mmCIF file of C-alpha atoms and ligand atoms in Angstrom:
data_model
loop_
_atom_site.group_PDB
_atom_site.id
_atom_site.type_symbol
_atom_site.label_atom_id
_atom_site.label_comp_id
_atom_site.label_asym_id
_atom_site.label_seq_id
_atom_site.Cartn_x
_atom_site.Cartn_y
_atom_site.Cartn_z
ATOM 1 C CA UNK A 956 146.742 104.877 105.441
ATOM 2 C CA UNK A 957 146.063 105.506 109.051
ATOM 3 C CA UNK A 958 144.482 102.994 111.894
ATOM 4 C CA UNK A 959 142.215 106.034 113.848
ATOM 5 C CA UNK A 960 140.846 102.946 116.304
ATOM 6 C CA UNK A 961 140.499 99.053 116.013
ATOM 7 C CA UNK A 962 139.278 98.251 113.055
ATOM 8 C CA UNK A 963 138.728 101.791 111.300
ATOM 9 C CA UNK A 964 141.087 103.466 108.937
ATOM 10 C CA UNK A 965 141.951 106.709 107.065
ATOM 11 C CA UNK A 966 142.917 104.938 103.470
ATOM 12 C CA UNK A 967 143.539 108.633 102.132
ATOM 13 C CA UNK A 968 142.441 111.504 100.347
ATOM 14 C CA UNK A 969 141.574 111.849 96.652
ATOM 15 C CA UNK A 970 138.856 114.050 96.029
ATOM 16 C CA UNK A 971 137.423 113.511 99.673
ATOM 17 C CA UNK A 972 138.728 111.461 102.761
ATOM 18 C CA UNK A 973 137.867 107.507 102.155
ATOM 19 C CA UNK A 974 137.271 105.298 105.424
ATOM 20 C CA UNK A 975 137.177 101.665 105.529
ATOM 21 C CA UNK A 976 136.474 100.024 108.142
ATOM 22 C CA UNK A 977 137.677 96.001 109.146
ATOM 23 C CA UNK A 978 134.053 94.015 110.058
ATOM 24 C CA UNK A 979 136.971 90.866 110.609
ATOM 25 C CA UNK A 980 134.520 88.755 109.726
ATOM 26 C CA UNK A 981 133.097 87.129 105.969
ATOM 27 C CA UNK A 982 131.406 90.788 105.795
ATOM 28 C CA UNK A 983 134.856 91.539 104.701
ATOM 29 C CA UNK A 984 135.940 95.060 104.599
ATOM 30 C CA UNK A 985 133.315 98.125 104.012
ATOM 31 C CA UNK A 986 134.177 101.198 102.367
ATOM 32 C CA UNK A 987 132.952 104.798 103.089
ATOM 33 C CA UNK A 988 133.233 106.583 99.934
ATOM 34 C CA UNK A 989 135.317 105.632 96.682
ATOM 35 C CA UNK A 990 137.327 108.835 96.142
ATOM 36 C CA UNK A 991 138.650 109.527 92.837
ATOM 37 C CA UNK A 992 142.387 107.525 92.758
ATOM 38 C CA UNK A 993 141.599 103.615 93.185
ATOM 39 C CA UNK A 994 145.581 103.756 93.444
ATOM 40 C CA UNK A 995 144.661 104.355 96.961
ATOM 41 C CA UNK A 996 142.709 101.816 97.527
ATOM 42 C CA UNK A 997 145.085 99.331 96.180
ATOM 43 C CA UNK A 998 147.356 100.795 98.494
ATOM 44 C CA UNK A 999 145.484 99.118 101.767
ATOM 45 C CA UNK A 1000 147.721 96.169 100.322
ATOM 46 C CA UNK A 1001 151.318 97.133 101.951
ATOM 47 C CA UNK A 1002 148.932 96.762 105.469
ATOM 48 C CA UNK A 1003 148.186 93.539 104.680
ATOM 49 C CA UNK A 1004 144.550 93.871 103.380
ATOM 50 C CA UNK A 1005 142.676 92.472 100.287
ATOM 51 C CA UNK A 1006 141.070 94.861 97.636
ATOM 52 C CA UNK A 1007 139.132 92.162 96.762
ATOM 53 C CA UNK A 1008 137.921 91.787 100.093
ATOM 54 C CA UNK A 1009 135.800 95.288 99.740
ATOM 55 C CA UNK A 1010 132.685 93.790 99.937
ATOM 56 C CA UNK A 1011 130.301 96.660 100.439
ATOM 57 C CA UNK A 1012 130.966 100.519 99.579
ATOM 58 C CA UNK A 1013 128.185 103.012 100.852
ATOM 59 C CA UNK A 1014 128.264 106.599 99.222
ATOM 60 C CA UNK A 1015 127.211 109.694 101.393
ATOM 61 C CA UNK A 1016 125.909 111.159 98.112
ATOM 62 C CA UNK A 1017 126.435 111.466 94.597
ATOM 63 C CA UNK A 1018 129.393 113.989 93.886
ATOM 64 C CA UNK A 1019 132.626 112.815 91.822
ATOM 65 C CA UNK A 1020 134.752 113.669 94.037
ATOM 66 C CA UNK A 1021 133.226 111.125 96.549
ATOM 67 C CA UNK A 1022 132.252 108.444 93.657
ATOM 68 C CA UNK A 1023 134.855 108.661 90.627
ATOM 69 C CA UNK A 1024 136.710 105.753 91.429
ATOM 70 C CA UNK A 1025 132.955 103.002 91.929
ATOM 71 C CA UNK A 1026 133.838 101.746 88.198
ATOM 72 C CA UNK A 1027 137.816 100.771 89.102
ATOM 73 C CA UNK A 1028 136.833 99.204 92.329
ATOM 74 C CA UNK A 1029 134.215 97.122 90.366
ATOM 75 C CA UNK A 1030 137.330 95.992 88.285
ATOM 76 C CA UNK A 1031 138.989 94.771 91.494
ATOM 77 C CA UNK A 1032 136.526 93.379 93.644
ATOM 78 C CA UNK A 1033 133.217 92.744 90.820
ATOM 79 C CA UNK A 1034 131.093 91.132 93.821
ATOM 80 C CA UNK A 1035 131.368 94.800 95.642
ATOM 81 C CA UNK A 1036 127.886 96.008 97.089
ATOM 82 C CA UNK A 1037 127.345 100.066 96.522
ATOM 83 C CA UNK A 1038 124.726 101.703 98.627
ATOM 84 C CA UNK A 1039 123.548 105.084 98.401
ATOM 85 C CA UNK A 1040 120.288 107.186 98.727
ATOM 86 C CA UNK A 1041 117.614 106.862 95.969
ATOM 87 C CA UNK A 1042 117.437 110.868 95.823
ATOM 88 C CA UNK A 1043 121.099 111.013 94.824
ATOM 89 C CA UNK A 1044 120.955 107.148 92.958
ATOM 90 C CA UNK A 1045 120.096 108.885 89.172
ATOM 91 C CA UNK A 1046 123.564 110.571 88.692
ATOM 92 C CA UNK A 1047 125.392 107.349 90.384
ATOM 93 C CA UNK A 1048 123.455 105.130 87.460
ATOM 94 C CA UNK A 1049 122.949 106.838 84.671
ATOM 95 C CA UNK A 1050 124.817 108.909 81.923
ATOM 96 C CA UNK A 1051 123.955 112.926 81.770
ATOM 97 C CA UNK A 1052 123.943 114.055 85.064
ATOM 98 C CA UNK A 1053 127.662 116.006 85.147
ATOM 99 C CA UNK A 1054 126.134 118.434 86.603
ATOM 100 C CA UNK A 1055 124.319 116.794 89.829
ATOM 101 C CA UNK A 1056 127.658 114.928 90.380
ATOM 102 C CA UNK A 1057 130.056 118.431 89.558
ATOM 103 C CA UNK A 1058 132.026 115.804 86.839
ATOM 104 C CA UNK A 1059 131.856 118.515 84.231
ATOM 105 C CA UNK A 1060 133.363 120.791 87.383
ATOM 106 C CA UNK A 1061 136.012 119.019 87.511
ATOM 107 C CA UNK A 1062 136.641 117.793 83.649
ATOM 108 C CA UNK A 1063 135.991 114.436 84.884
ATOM 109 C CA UNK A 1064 134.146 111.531 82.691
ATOM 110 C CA UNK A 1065 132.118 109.439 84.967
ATOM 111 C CA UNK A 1066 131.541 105.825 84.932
ATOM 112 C CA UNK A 1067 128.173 104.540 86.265
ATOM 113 C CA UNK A 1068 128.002 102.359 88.005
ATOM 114 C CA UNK A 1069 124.959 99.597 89.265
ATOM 115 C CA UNK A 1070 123.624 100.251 93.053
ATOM 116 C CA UNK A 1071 123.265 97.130 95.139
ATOM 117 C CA UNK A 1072 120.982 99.068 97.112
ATOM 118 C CA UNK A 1073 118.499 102.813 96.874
ATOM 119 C CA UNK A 1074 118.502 104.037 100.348
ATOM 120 C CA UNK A 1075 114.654 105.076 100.645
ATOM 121 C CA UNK A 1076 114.014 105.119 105.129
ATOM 122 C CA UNK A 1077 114.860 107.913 106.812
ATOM 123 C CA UNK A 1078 117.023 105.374 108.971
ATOM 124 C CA UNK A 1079 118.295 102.019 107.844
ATOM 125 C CA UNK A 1080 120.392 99.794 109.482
ATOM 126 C CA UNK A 1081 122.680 97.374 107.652
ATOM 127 C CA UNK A 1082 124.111 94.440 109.361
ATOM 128 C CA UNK A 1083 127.465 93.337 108.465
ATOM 129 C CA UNK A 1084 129.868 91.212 110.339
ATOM 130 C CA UNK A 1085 129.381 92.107 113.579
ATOM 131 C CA UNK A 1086 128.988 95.937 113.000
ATOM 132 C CA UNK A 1087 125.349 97.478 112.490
ATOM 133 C CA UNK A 1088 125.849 100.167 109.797
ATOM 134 C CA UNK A 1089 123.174 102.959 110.234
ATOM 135 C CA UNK A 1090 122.712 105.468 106.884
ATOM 136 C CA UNK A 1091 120.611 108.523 108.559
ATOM 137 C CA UNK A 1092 119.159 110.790 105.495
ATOM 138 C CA UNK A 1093 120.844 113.563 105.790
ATOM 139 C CA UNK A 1094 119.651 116.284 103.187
ATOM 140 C CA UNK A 1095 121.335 119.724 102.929
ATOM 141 C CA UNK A 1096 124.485 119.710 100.744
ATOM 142 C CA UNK A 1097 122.405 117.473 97.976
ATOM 143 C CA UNK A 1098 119.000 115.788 98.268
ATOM 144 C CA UNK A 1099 120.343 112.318 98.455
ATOM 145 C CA UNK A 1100 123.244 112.858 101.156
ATOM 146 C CA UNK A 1101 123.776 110.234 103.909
ATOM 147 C CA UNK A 1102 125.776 110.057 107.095
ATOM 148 C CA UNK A 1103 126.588 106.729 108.664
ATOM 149 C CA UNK A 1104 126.821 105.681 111.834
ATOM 150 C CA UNK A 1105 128.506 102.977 113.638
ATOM 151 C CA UNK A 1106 129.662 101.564 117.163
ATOM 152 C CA UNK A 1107 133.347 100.011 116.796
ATOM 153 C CA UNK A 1108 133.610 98.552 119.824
ATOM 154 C CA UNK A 1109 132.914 101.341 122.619
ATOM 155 C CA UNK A 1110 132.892 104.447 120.153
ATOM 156 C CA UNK A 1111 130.090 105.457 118.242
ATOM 157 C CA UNK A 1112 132.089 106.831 114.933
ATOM 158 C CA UNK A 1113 129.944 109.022 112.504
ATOM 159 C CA UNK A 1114 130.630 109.478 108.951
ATOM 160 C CA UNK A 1115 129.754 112.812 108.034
ATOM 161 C CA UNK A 1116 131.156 113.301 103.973
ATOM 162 C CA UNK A 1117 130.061 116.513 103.653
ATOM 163 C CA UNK A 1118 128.700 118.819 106.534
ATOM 164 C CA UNK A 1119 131.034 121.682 105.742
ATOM 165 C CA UNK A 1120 129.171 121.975 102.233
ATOM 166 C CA UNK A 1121 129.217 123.947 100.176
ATOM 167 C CA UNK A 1122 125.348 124.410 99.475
ATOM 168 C CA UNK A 1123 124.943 125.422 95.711
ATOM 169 C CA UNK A 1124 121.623 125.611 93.377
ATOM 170 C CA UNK A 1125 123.072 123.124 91.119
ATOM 171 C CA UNK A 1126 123.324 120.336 93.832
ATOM 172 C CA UNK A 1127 119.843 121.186 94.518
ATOM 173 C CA UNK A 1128 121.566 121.735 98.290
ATOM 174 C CA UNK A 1129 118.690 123.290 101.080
ATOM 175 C CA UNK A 1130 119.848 125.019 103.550
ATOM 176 C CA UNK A 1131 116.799 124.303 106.066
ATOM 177 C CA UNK A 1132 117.503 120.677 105.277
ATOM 178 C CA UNK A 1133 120.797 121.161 105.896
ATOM 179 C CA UNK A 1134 119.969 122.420 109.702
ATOM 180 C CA UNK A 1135 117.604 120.016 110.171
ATOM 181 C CA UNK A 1136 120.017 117.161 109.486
ATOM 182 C CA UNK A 1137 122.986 118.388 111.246
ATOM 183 C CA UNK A 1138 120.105 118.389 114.383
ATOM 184 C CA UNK A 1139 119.943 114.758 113.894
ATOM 185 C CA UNK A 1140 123.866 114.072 113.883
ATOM 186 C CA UNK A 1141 124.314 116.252 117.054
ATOM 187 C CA UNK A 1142 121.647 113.724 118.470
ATOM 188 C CA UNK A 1143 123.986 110.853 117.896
ATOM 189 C CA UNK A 1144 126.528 112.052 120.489
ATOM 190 C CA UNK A 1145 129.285 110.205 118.170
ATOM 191 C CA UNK A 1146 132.510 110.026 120.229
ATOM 192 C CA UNK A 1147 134.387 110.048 116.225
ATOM 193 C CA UNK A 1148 133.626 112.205 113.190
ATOM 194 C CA UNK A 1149 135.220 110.872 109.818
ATOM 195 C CA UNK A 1150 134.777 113.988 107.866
ATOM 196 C CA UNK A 1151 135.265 113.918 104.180
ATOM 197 C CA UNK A 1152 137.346 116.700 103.320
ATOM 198 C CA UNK A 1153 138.618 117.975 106.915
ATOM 199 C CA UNK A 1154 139.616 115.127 108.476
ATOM 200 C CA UNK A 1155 138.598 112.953 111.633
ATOM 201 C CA UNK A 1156 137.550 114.402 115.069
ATOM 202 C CA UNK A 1157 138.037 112.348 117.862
ATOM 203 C CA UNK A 1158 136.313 113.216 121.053
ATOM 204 C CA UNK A 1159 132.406 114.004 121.272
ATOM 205 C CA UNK A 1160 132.967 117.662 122.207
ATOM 206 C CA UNK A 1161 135.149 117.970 118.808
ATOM 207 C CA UNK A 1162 132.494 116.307 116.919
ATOM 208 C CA UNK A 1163 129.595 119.118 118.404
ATOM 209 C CA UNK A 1164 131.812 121.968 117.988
ATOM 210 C CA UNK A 1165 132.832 121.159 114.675
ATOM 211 C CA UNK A 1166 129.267 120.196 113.573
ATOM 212 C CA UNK A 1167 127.983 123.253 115.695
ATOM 213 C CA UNK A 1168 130.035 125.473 113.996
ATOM 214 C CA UNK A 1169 129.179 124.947 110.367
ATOM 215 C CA UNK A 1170 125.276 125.025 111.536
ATOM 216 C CA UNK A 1171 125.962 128.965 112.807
ATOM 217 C CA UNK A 1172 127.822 129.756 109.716
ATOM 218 C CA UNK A 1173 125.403 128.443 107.552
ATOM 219 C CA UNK A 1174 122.072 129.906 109.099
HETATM 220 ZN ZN1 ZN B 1967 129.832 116.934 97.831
#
């Protein structure tokens, strides 16, 4: 696990990157992502922190890699909230979907798991401690994909799962989604990116070049 700024953390990788960040405050501690290895997460306990103190765990989309380990985090924290965009909520709830979430991909069995909340606005904002928590609809790699945004303090950190891709017809991925949404991320100006599979960017020209640069490649 690494601190990246006050209150924000790399817990690992295992399937993707997994964030949580610290609200300090009864709003407890807020995942990004689940990952696949809740060993990880139980991990956050040699730096002092409670599992059981996850209280809320929002999910940029649907795939395993980002989503395998919901179920053993329920087992360790049952009064955790999950949040994650009602296009991508089907294969995060139900049985039969291996495909939308790549499970038979990776000769994974999925667990589903119960959604606190089915991200339907283009924006919402979530208020938790003292942090707002902003899920922007970001369509491209899958219908139902989500970045998140949030100011820690005086850095605007954006939590951007899966902007590299890849784009595929069985995650229903669109590529003029796709450009549309990174459009809306550049917007942000976020001085952080937590990316989920190619680590964290810290300066806002890092965070447009790197976002820039999958936009070209993917025209
Ligand atoms: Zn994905």
């Amino acid at each position: 696990m690494r601190k990246i700024i006050d209150n924000l953390y790399h817990v690992g990788d295992s399937g993707c990157s997994i964030f949580m960040v610290n609200s300090g405050t009864e709003g407890g501690l807020i995942l990004i992502d689940c990952g696949m290895d809740i060993g990880l997460i139980q991990k956050t306990k040699n730096e002092g922190f409670k599992p059981r103190n996850i209280k809320h765990c929002f999910l940029t989309h649907c795939h395993i890699d980002h989503i395998a380990a919901c179920s053993d985090l329920l087992a360790i924290t049952p009064d955790v909230k999950f949040y994650a965009h009602e296009l991508d909520a089907d294969p995060i709830e139900k049985k039969g979907f291996d495909n939308k979430t790549a499970a038979s991909w990776y000769g994974v069995k999925y667990q589903p798991i119960k959604l606190f909340k089915r991200i339907k606005e283009e924006v919402e904002e979530f208020s938790i401690g003292n942090y707002i928590f902003k899920s922007i609809h970001t369509p491209g790699h899958t219908p139902g994909s989500i970045s998140i945004y949030v100011k820690l303090g005086d850095k605007g950190v954006l939590f951007g799962q899966d902007i590299h891709g890849p784009f595929m017809e069985s995650f229903s991925s669109n590529l003029e989604d796709y450009q549309k949404s990174m459009q809306k991320l550049l917007n942000l100006n976020a001085d952080i990116l937590c990316e989920g599979h190619f680590g964290v960017f810290e300066s806002a020209e890092k965070v447009r070049k790197y976002i820039k640069g999958y936009m070209e490649s993917n025209r």
